[in-house]
């Protein structure tokens, strides 16, 4: 393969004139490949070639210590505990890979963006920030750097097109601003073993009038939640619930709704690609209307949909289900702790479940005698405002992000580290730890496909076109850090019944508009907000596009057998 010709040449030179140091380095590389990076789409020799190239390319930076930071999920723990050590041993660059809460990570990065003081040499930052990175010109374009300053230190085998999330880390200029290092989706999760029990199937059919199966809409999901919570009540002597969620009053409460819960209800217009941002008007993520790439408002009075009937319906359902069908402790849990409760095996389904928690659910309680999960993943049920062609859910894509304020030698060393932890040599080992895939070649591999049954439908989702309809927060959100902090406080006010949902969402939309208005004063921003003047809500509410008019009737509940539901992923 031609992409390995340079690294193979380096290896040949080393072997033709070996020094004791080079011999030691080569044995070290072989040891890592033999003992840790066992599974890869590369041959063992190609893995060695990649790492030898890396050892040579990093020579100018040996002895340097760099500091990077990422959020605390299993994948990043593996990077911090194992891959940072491997990189240090192979290259001589010492890596301090810090793990922290996502909210803290955002604050650290924002401080560096605001002050220009270099706190970290790279941030593993969600692609939700792509609207920020594109607009502010404080983030390095990886595309430009690879073609110029970083050309000599870019892996010949990097294979950018192999990254499954690459389109989500591009700005409107089609430049790559982040290098994907993990991604996970919000999918429907359920206890397939319970759903297939004949006694439960018979009782559900008799009471609700249709088969117990994978719900296709929120009406069916609600019936199933009611069935397990209020009719089944106990399985094997243990109390059970029909729904799981979280409601702790902390920053992750905002993610619960801002992570495309509204779009799953049907708040947005049809799914938009990059071309739609030029010369058109539509409602994108967070109910923000975009006109020719400029955000113009989130409130219905300005053409947005954050306080529209669809958005109010979405949040009302979230609160209603949490109180009626979830375990009582769910109200005191957040993004991370809620997965532990689900892992106890007393919940029938979760409508909005993050696949980053696959490792948590591979425990004895939730595995059958063959070691396969008793649960399955399937397409997310949609709310009554949802229509074909709309965004179908959320996907968290995190990527290595490099800021202009980082000194060149430090950012170059961090770029080399980022390439290592996303390389084909290590990417499959990383997947087998955290189950957050980044490379199409891994997803296509015979090894992973031979084990697909162990992961309850995860591989089937990522092998389908459906993953393109599960997307991060898009370019319509112009400053994620500035705007996201408003969400959890207003959602919390509604959850704790200090405000009605309509009041809370109107307050939230108003605050988002006010914060975007402050951004419009920054003349250096690309595609800066241009907030519209208010008009009556009636001027904007429409039966044909977002913001949608009030829909009073619920959808007729629809469910499908698992295999039929799974086939839907192939139809995107």
Coordinates of C-alpha atoms in Angstrom, one line a residue:
X1 CA 0.0 0.0 0.0
X2 CA 1.5 3.3 -1.1
X3 CA 0.4 5.2 2.0
X4 CA 3.0 3.1 4.0
X5 CA 5.9 3.6 1.7
X6 CA 7.5 6.4 3.7
X7 CA 7.2 4.7 7.1
X8 CA 8.5 1.4 5.5
X9 CA 11.5 3.4 4.1
X10 CA 12.2 4.8 7.6
X11 CA 12.1 1.3 9.1
X12 CA 14.4 -0.1 6.4
X13 CA 16.9 2.7 7.2
X14 CA 16.8 1.9 10.9
X15 CA 17.3 -1.8 10.3
X16 CA 20.2 -1.2 7.8
X17 CA 22.1 0.9 10.3
X18 CA 20.8 0.0 13.7
X19 CA 22.0 1.7 16.9
X20 CA 21.4 0.2 20.3
X21 CA 18.8 2.9 21.0
X22 CA 17.0 2.2 17.7
X23 CA 16.9 -1.5 18.5
X24 CA 15.5 -0.8 21.9
X25 CA 12.8 1.5 20.4
X26 CA 11.9 -1.1 17.8
X27 CA 11.5 -3.8 20.4
X28 CA 9.3 -1.4 22.5
X29 CA 7.1 -0.7 19.5
X30 CA 6.8 -4.4 18.8
X31 CA 5.9 -5.1 22.4
X32 CA 3.0 -2.5 22.3
X33 CA 1.7 -4.0 19.1
X34 CA 1.9 -7.6 20.4
X35 CA 0.5 -7.0 23.8
X36 CA -1.9 -4.0 23.6
X37 CA -2.8 -3.2 20.0
X38 CA -3.7 -6.7 19.1
X39 CA -6.7 -6.1 16.9
X40 CA -6.4 -3.7 14.0
X41 CA -7.3 -3.4 10.4
X42 CA -3.6 -3.1 9.7
X43 CA -1.2 -6.0 9.5
X44 CA 1.4 -6.2 12.3
X45 CA 4.0 -4.8 10.0
X46 CA 1.9 -1.9 9.0
X47 CA 1.3 -1.1 12.7
X48 CA 5.0 -1.1 13.3
X49 CA 5.5 1.1 10.3
X50 CA 3.1 3.7 11.7
X51 CA 4.7 3.7 15.1
X52 CA 8.2 3.9 13.6
X53 CA 7.2 6.8 11.5
X54 CA 5.8 8.4 14.6
X55 CA 9.0 7.8 16.6
X56 CA 11.0 9.5 13.9
X57 CA 8.6 12.4 13.3
X58 CA 8.6 13.3 17.0
X59 CA 12.4 13.5 17.5
X60 CA 12.5 17.3 17.5
X61 CA 10.0 17.4 20.4
X62 CA 11.6 14.8 22.6
X63 CA 11.8 15.9 26.2
X64 CA 8.8 18.2 25.8
X65 CA 5.9 17.8 28.2
X66 CA 2.4 18.6 26.8
X67 CA -0.9 18.9 28.6
X68 CA -4.3 17.9 27.1
X69 CA -7.8 17.5 28.5
X70 CA -10.9 15.5 27.8
X71 CA -14.2 14.6 29.5
X72 CA -14.6 11.5 31.7
X73 CA -16.0 8.7 29.6
X74 CA -14.4 5.2 29.2
X75 CA -12.8 6.0 25.8
X76 CA -10.9 9.0 27.2
X77 CA -9.9 7.1 30.3
X78 CA -8.3 4.6 28.0
X79 CA -6.5 7.3 26.1
X80 CA -5.3 8.8 29.4
X81 CA -4.3 5.6 31.2
X82 CA -2.9 3.5 28.3
X83 CA -2.4 5.5 25.1
X84 CA -0.6 8.5 26.7
X85 CA 1.8 6.1 28.3
X86 CA 2.4 4.3 25.0
X87 CA 3.0 7.6 23.2
X88 CA 5.4 8.8 25.8
X89 CA 7.5 5.6 25.7
X90 CA 7.6 5.5 21.9
X91 CA 8.2 9.2 21.3
X92 CA 9.9 10.7 24.4
X93 CA 7.2 13.3 24.6
X94 CA 5.6 13.3 28.0
X95 CA 1.8 13.6 27.9
X96 CA -0.3 14.7 30.8
X97 CA -3.8 13.7 29.7
X98 CA -6.2 15.1 32.1
X99 CA -9.8 13.8 32.6
X100 CA -12.5 16.1 33.9
X101 CA -16.2 16.8 33.8
X102 CA -17.4 18.2 30.4
X103 CA -18.7 21.4 32.0
X104 CA -15.3 22.0 33.5
X105 CA -13.6 21.3 30.2
X106 CA -15.7 23.9 28.5
X107 CA -14.9 26.5 31.1
X108 CA -11.1 25.8 30.7
X109 CA -11.3 26.0 26.9
X110 CA -13.4 29.1 27.0
X111 CA -10.9 30.8 29.4
X112 CA -8.1 30.2 26.9
X113 CA -10.3 31.4 24.0
X114 CA -11.1 34.6 25.9
X115 CA -7.7 35.4 27.3
X116 CA -5.2 33.9 24.9
X117 CA -3.4 32.3 27.8
X118 CA -2.3 28.8 26.9
X119 CA -3.7 26.4 29.5
X120 CA -3.7 23.2 27.5
X121 CA -2.0 22.2 24.3
X122 CA -5.2 20.6 22.9
X123 CA -8.8 20.0 24.0
X124 CA -10.9 17.0 23.2
X125 CA -14.0 19.2 22.4
X126 CA -17.4 18.3 21.2
X127 CA -18.3 19.0 17.6
X128 CA -21.3 20.9 19.1
X129 CA -18.8 23.8 19.1
X130 CA -18.3 23.8 15.3
X131 CA -20.4 27.0 15.0
X132 CA -18.0 28.6 17.5
X133 CA -14.8 27.3 16.0
X134 CA -15.8 28.4 12.5
X135 CA -17.0 31.9 13.4
X136 CA -14.4 33.1 15.9
X137 CA -11.2 32.4 14.0
X138 CA -9.4 31.4 17.3
X139 CA -9.2 27.7 16.3
X140 CA -6.7 26.3 13.9
X141 CA -8.0 24.8 10.7
X142 CA -6.6 21.3 10.6
X143 CA -7.1 21.2 6.8
X144 CA -4.9 24.3 6.3
X145 CA -2.3 23.1 8.8
X146 CA -2.0 19.6 7.2
X147 CA -1.5 21.2 3.9
X148 CA 1.2 23.6 5.1
X149 CA 2.9 23.9 8.6
X150 CA 2.0 20.3 9.6
X151 CA 2.6 18.6 6.3
X152 CA 5.9 17.0 7.5
X153 CA 4.4 15.8 10.8
X154 CA 1.1 14.4 9.4
X155 CA 0.9 10.6 9.3
X156 CA 1.1 9.3 5.7
X157 CA -1.6 6.8 6.9
X158 CA -3.9 9.3 8.6
X159 CA -6.7 8.5 6.0
X160 CA -9.0 11.5 6.8
X161 CA -11.8 10.1 4.7
X162 CA -11.9 7.0 7.0
X163 CA -13.2 9.1 9.9
X164 CA -17.0 8.4 10.1
X165 CA -17.7 11.8 11.8
X166 CA -15.6 14.0 9.6
X167 CA -18.4 16.0 8.0
X168 CA -19.6 17.2 11.4
X169 CA -16.3 18.9 12.3
X170 CA -16.2 21.1 9.1
X171 CA -17.1 24.7 9.0
X172 CA -19.1 26.4 6.2
X173 CA -15.7 26.9 4.5
X174 CA -15.5 23.1 4.3
X175 CA -12.3 23.2 6.5
X176 CA -11.8 20.6 9.2
X177 CA -11.5 22.2 12.7
X178 CA -11.4 19.0 14.9
X179 CA -10.0 15.5 14.5
X180 CA -12.6 13.0 15.7
X181 CA -11.5 10.8 18.5
X182 CA -14.8 9.3 19.7
X183 CA -18.5 9.4 19.0
X184 CA -21.6 8.1 20.5
X185 CA -25.3 8.4 19.7
X186 CA -28.6 8.8 21.5
X187 CA -30.6 5.7 20.6
X188 CA -33.6 3.8 22.0
X189 CA -32.6 1.1 24.5
X190 CA -34.9 -1.7 25.7
X191 CA -35.1 -5.1 27.4
X192 CA -35.6 -7.4 24.5
X193 CA -35.9 -10.4 26.8
X194 CA -38.9 -8.8 28.6
X195 CA -40.6 -7.7 25.4
X196 CA -40.5 -11.2 24.1
X197 CA -42.1 -12.9 27.1
X198 CA -45.4 -14.4 25.9
X199 CA -47.3 -13.4 29.0
X200 CA -46.2 -9.8 28.7
X201 CA -47.0 -9.8 24.9
X202 CA -50.5 -11.2 25.5
X203 CA -51.3 -8.8 28.3
X204 CA -50.1 -5.8 26.4
X205 CA -52.0 -6.8 23.3
X206 CA -55.2 -7.3 25.3
X207 CA -54.9 -4.0 27.1
X208 CA -53.6 -1.6 24.4
X209 CA -54.8 -3.3 21.3
X210 CA -51.6 -3.6 19.4
X211 CA -48.4 -5.7 19.7
X212 CA -45.7 -5.1 22.3
X213 CA -42.6 -4.1 20.2
X214 CA -40.1 -1.4 19.4
X215 CA -42.1 1.9 19.6
X216 CA -42.0 4.0 16.5
X217 CA -43.5 7.1 18.1
X218 CA -43.9 8.8 21.5
X219 CA -47.5 7.5 21.8
X220 CA -46.3 3.9 21.8
X221 CA -43.4 4.6 24.0
X222 CA -45.7 6.1 26.6
X223 CA -48.0 3.1 26.5
X224 CA -45.0 0.8 27.1
X225 CA -43.8 2.9 29.9
X226 CA -47.2 2.8 31.5
X227 CA -47.5 -1.0 31.0
X228 CA -44.3 -1.9 32.8
X229 CA -44.6 0.7 35.5
X230 CA -48.3 0.3 36.4
X231 CA -49.3 -3.1 35.2
X232 CA -46.3 -5.4 35.3
X233 CA -44.8 -3.6 38.3
X234 CA -42.5 -6.6 39.3
X235 CA -40.3 -9.0 37.4
X236 CA -38.8 -11.9 39.3
X237 CA -39.9 -10.3 42.5
X238 CA -38.1 -7.0 41.9
X239 CA -39.9 -3.7 41.2
X240 CA -39.5 -2.5 37.6
X241 CA -40.2 0.8 35.7
X242 CA -41.1 1.5 32.2
X243 CA -38.8 4.5 31.7
X244 CA -35.5 5.9 32.7
X245 CA -34.1 9.5 32.6
X246 CA -32.4 12.0 34.9
X247 CA -33.4 15.3 36.4
X248 CA -30.7 16.6 38.8
X249 CA -30.5 20.4 38.8
X250 CA -27.0 20.6 37.3
X251 CA -25.4 21.5 33.9
X252 CA -26.1 18.1 32.4
X253 CA -29.8 18.8 32.7
X254 CA -29.3 21.2 29.9
X255 CA -27.8 18.5 27.7
X256 CA -30.8 16.3 28.3
X257 CA -32.9 18.7 26.3
X258 CA -30.4 20.6 24.1
X259 CA -29.0 17.3 22.8
X260 CA -31.6 17.2 20.0
X261 CA -34.5 16.2 22.3
X262 CA -36.4 19.0 20.6
X263 CA -35.6 17.9 17.1
X264 CA -36.7 14.3 18.0
X265 CA -40.1 15.9 18.9
X266 CA -40.2 17.6 15.6
X267 CA -39.2 21.2 16.4
X268 CA -36.7 21.7 13.5
X269 CA -37.2 22.1 9.8
X270 CA -36.0 19.2 7.7
X271 CA -32.4 18.2 8.2
X272 CA -30.0 20.7 6.7
X273 CA -26.5 20.2 5.2
X274 CA -23.9 22.9 4.8
X275 CA -25.3 24.2 1.5
X276 CA -28.5 25.2 3.2
X277 CA -26.8 27.9 5.2
X278 CA -26.3 30.1 2.2
X279 CA -29.2 32.0 0.7
X280 CA -32.0 30.2 2.6
X281 CA -34.1 30.6 5.8
X282 CA -34.8 27.6 8.1
X283 CA -35.0 26.6 11.7
X284 CA -32.1 24.4 12.8
X285 CA -30.8 23.1 16.1
X286 CA -32.0 24.7 19.4
X287 CA -34.9 26.2 17.5
X288 CA -32.7 28.9 16.0
X289 CA -33.7 30.4 12.7
X290 CA -30.9 30.9 10.2
X291 CA -31.0 33.3 7.3
X292 CA -28.1 33.1 4.9
X293 CA -25.9 31.6 7.6
X294 CA -26.8 34.3 10.2
X295 CA -28.8 33.3 13.3
X296 CA -31.7 35.7 13.6
X297 CA -33.6 34.4 16.6
X298 CA -34.8 31.5 18.8
X299 CA -38.1 33.0 19.9
X300 CA -41.2 32.3 17.8
X301 CA -41.7 36.1 17.6
X302 CA -38.4 36.2 15.6
X303 CA -39.1 33.2 13.5
X304 CA -37.4 30.7 15.8
X305 CA -39.0 27.7 17.5
X306 CA -37.5 27.3 21.0
X307 CA -40.8 28.3 22.6
X308 CA -43.0 26.9 19.9
X309 CA -45.8 24.4 20.5
X310 CA -43.5 21.6 19.4
X311 CA -40.8 22.6 21.9
X312 CA -43.3 23.0 24.8
X313 CA -44.8 19.6 23.9
X314 CA -41.3 18.1 24.0
X315 CA -40.4 19.4 27.4
X316 CA -43.8 18.6 28.9
X317 CA -43.4 15.0 27.8
X318 CA -39.9 14.8 29.3
X319 CA -41.2 16.1 32.7
X320 CA -44.4 14.0 32.7
X321 CA -42.6 10.7 31.9
X322 CA -39.9 11.4 34.5
X323 CA -42.4 11.8 37.2
X324 CA -44.9 9.1 36.2
X325 CA -42.8 6.2 34.9
X326 CA -39.1 6.5 36.0
X327 CA -37.6 5.3 39.3
X328 CA -37.9 7.9 42.1
X329 CA -34.1 8.3 42.3
X330 CA -34.0 9.5 38.6
X331 CA -34.9 13.0 39.8
X332 CA -31.7 13.2 41.7
X333 CA -29.4 11.8 39.0
X334 CA -27.4 13.4 36.2
X335 CA -25.9 12.3 32.8
X336 CA -23.3 10.0 34.4
X337 CA -25.1 8.5 37.4
X338 CA -28.3 7.7 35.5
X339 CA -26.5 5.0 33.6
X340 CA -25.6 3.2 36.9
X341 CA -29.3 2.9 37.8
X342 CA -30.2 1.5 34.3
X343 CA -27.4 -1.1 34.7
X344 CA -29.2 -2.5 37.8
X345 CA -31.6 -4.2 35.3
X346 CA -34.9 -2.9 36.7
X347 CA -35.9 -0.7 33.7
X348 CA -37.8 -1.8 30.6
X349 CA -36.7 0.9 28.2
X350 CA -35.1 4.3 27.8
X351 CA -36.0 6.5 24.9
X352 CA -32.9 8.7 24.9
X353 CA -29.9 6.6 25.8
X354 CA -26.3 7.4 25.2
X355 CA -24.3 4.6 23.6
X356 CA -21.2 5.8 25.5
X357 CA -22.6 3.8 28.3
X358 CA -22.4 0.4 26.5
X359 CA -19.6 -0.7 28.8
X360 CA -21.7 0.0 31.9
X361 CA -24.5 -2.3 30.6
X362 CA -22.2 -5.3 29.7
X363 CA -22.6 -6.7 33.2
X364 CA -23.8 -10.1 34.5
X365 CA -27.3 -8.9 35.2
X366 CA -27.8 -7.9 31.6
X367 CA -26.1 -10.7 29.8
X368 CA -27.6 -14.1 28.8
X369 CA -25.9 -17.5 29.2
X370 CA -24.0 -17.0 26.0
X371 CA -22.6 -13.7 27.2
X372 CA -24.8 -11.6 24.8
X373 CA -26.8 -8.6 26.1
X374 CA -30.5 -9.2 26.9
X375 CA -31.1 -5.6 25.7
X376 CA -31.1 -4.1 22.3
X377 CA -30.6 -0.7 20.6
X378 CA -33.1 0.5 18.0
X379 CA -34.1 3.7 16.2
X380 CA -35.5 6.4 18.5
X381 CA -39.3 6.9 18.7
X382 CA -40.3 10.4 17.4
X383 CA -42.7 13.0 18.7
X384 CA -45.9 14.0 17.0
X385 CA -44.4 17.0 15.2
X386 CA -41.7 14.9 13.6
X387 CA -41.8 14.4 9.8
X388 CA -39.7 12.4 7.4
X389 CA -36.5 14.1 6.4
X390 CA -36.0 15.7 9.8
X391 CA -33.1 15.1 12.1
X392 CA -33.6 11.8 13.9
X393 CA -31.5 12.2 17.0
X394 CA -28.2 13.4 18.6
X395 CA -24.7 12.2 18.1
X396 CA -21.8 13.3 20.3
X397 CA -18.6 13.6 18.2
X398 CA -15.6 14.8 20.1
X399 CA -12.4 15.8 18.4
X400 CA -8.9 17.1 19.1
X401 CA -9.1 20.9 18.9
X402 CA -6.1 23.2 18.6
X403 CA -6.2 26.8 19.4
X404 CA -4.2 29.6 17.8
X405 CA -3.0 30.8 21.2
X406 CA -0.9 27.6 21.8
X407 CA 2.8 27.9 21.0
X408 CA 3.8 26.2 17.8
X409 CA 6.1 23.5 19.2
X410 CA 3.5 22.5 21.8
X411 CA 0.6 22.4 19.3
X412 CA 2.7 20.4 16.9
X413 CA 3.6 17.8 19.6
X414 CA -0.1 17.7 20.6
X415 CA -1.0 17.1 16.9
X416 CA 1.3 14.1 16.8
X417 CA -0.3 12.7 20.0
X418 CA -3.8 13.2 18.5
X419 CA -2.8 11.3 15.4
X420 CA -1.5 8.5 17.5
X421 CA -4.7 8.0 19.6
X422 CA -6.8 8.1 16.4
X423 CA -4.5 6.0 14.2
X424 CA -5.5 2.7 12.7
X425 CA -2.9 1.0 14.8
X426 CA -4.9 1.8 18.0
X427 CA -8.4 2.7 17.0
X428 CA -9.9 -0.8 17.2
X429 CA -8.3 -1.4 20.7
X430 CA -9.9 1.9 21.7
X431 CA -13.3 0.8 20.3
X432 CA -13.2 -2.4 22.3
X433 CA -12.7 -0.5 25.5
X434 CA -15.2 2.4 25.1
X435 CA -17.4 1.4 22.1
X436 CA -17.2 4.9 20.5
X437 CA -16.2 4.2 16.9
X438 CA -14.3 6.7 14.8
X439 CA -13.1 4.7 11.7
X440 CA -15.1 3.2 8.9
X441 CA -12.4 0.6 8.3
X442 CA -12.9 -0.7 11.9
X443 CA -16.7 -0.9 11.4
X444 CA -16.2 -2.9 8.2
X445 CA -13.7 -5.3 9.7
X446 CA -14.4 -9.0 9.9
X447 CA -13.2 -9.1 13.5
X448 CA -15.8 -6.6 14.8
X449 CA -18.5 -8.0 12.6
X450 CA -17.9 -11.5 14.0
X451 CA -18.6 -10.1 17.5
X452 CA -21.6 -7.8 16.6
X453 CA -24.1 -9.7 18.7
X454 CA -22.2 -8.8 21.8
X455 CA -23.1 -5.1 21.5
X456 CA -26.9 -5.2 21.0
X457 CA -27.2 -3.4 17.7
X458 CA -24.5 -0.8 18.1
X459 CA -22.5 -2.0 15.1
X460 CA -25.6 -2.3 12.9
X461 CA -26.4 1.4 13.6
X462 CA -22.9 2.6 12.7
X463 CA -22.8 0.5 9.6
X464 CA -26.0 2.1 8.3
X465 CA -26.7 5.5 6.7
X466 CA -28.9 6.3 9.7
X467 CA -25.9 7.6 11.6
X468 CA -25.9 10.6 9.3
X469 CA -29.4 11.6 10.7
X470 CA -28.1 11.5 14.2
X471 CA -26.0 14.6 14.3
X472 CA -24.3 16.9 16.8
X473 CA -25.4 20.4 17.5
X474 CA -24.9 22.1 14.2
X475 CA -23.6 25.3 12.7
X476 CA -26.8 27.2 13.6
X477 CA -25.6 27.5 17.2
X478 CA -23.1 30.3 16.9
X479 CA -21.4 30.1 20.4
X480 CA -22.1 26.9 22.3
X481 CA -20.4 27.9 25.5
X482 CA -22.1 31.3 25.7
X483 CA -25.6 29.9 25.0
X484 CA -25.6 26.4 26.5
X485 CA -25.3 27.7 30.1
X486 CA -28.8 29.1 29.9
X487 CA -30.5 25.7 29.2
X488 CA -30.2 23.9 32.5
X489 CA -31.5 26.7 34.7
X490 CA -34.6 27.3 32.7
X491 CA -35.3 23.5 32.2
X492 CA -34.7 23.1 36.0
X493 CA -37.3 25.8 36.7
X494 CA -39.9 23.9 34.7
X495 CA -38.9 20.5 36.2
X496 CA -39.2 21.9 39.7
X497 CA -42.5 23.5 38.9
X498 CA -41.3 27.0 39.6
X499 CA -42.5 28.0 36.1
X500 CA -44.8 26.4 33.6
X501 CA -43.1 24.8 30.7
X502 CA -44.4 27.5 28.4
X503 CA -43.0 30.2 30.7
X504 CA -39.7 28.5 31.1
X505 CA -39.2 27.9 27.3
X506 CA -40.2 31.5 26.6
X507 CA -37.7 32.7 29.1
X508 CA -35.0 30.5 27.6
X509 CA -35.7 31.6 24.1
X510 CA -35.6 35.3 25.2
X511 CA -32.3 34.8 26.9
X512 CA -30.8 33.0 23.9
X513 CA -31.9 35.9 21.7
X514 CA -30.3 38.4 24.1
X515 CA -27.1 36.5 24.3
X516 CA -26.9 36.2 20.5
X517 CA -27.6 40.0 20.3
X518 CA -24.4 40.6 22.2
X519 CA -22.5 38.5 19.7
X520 CA -23.8 40.6 16.8
X521 CA -21.7 43.5 18.1
X522 CA -18.5 41.6 17.3
X523 CA -17.5 42.8 13.9
X524 CA -14.9 40.1 13.5
X525 CA -17.4 37.2 13.6
X526 CA -18.1 35.2 10.5
X527 CA -21.8 34.7 10.0
X528 CA -22.6 36.6 13.1
X529 CA -26.1 36.8 14.5
X530 CA -28.5 39.4 13.1
X531 CA -31.4 39.4 15.5
X532 CA -34.8 40.1 13.8
X533 CA -37.3 42.5 15.2
X534 CA -40.3 40.9 16.9
X535 CA -43.5 40.1 15.1
X536 CA -46.6 38.3 16.4
X537 CA -46.3 34.6 16.9
X538 CA -49.2 34.1 14.5
X539 CA -47.1 35.6 11.7
X540 CA -44.6 32.7 12.0
X541 CA -46.6 29.7 13.2
X542 CA -47.2 27.5 10.1
X543 CA -48.6 24.1 9.1
X544 CA -45.8 23.6 6.5
X545 CA -42.6 24.4 8.2
X546 CA -41.1 25.3 11.6
X547 CA -42.2 26.9 13.9
X548 CA -45.1 24.5 13.5
X549 CA -48.7 25.3 14.5
X550 CA -50.2 23.6 17.5
X551 CA -51.1 20.0 16.9
X552 CA -53.7 18.9 19.3
X553 CA -54.1 15.2 18.5
X554 CA -51.6 12.6 19.5
X555 CA -50.3 10.1 16.9
X556 CA -51.7 6.7 16.8
X557 CA -49.3 4.4 18.6
X558 CA -47.1 2.2 16.3
X559 CA -44.7 -0.6 17.3
X560 CA -42.6 -3.0 15.2
X561 CA -40.8 -6.3 15.9
X562 CA -37.1 -5.8 16.5
X563 CA -35.9 -7.1 13.2
X564 CA -38.3 -4.8 11.3
X565 CA -37.3 -1.8 13.4
X566 CA -33.7 -2.6 12.7
X567 CA -34.3 -2.6 8.9
X568 CA -35.4 1.1 9.2
X569 CA -31.7 2.0 9.7
X570 CA -31.0 0.8 6.2
X571 CA -33.7 3.0 4.7
X572 CA -32.0 6.4 5.6

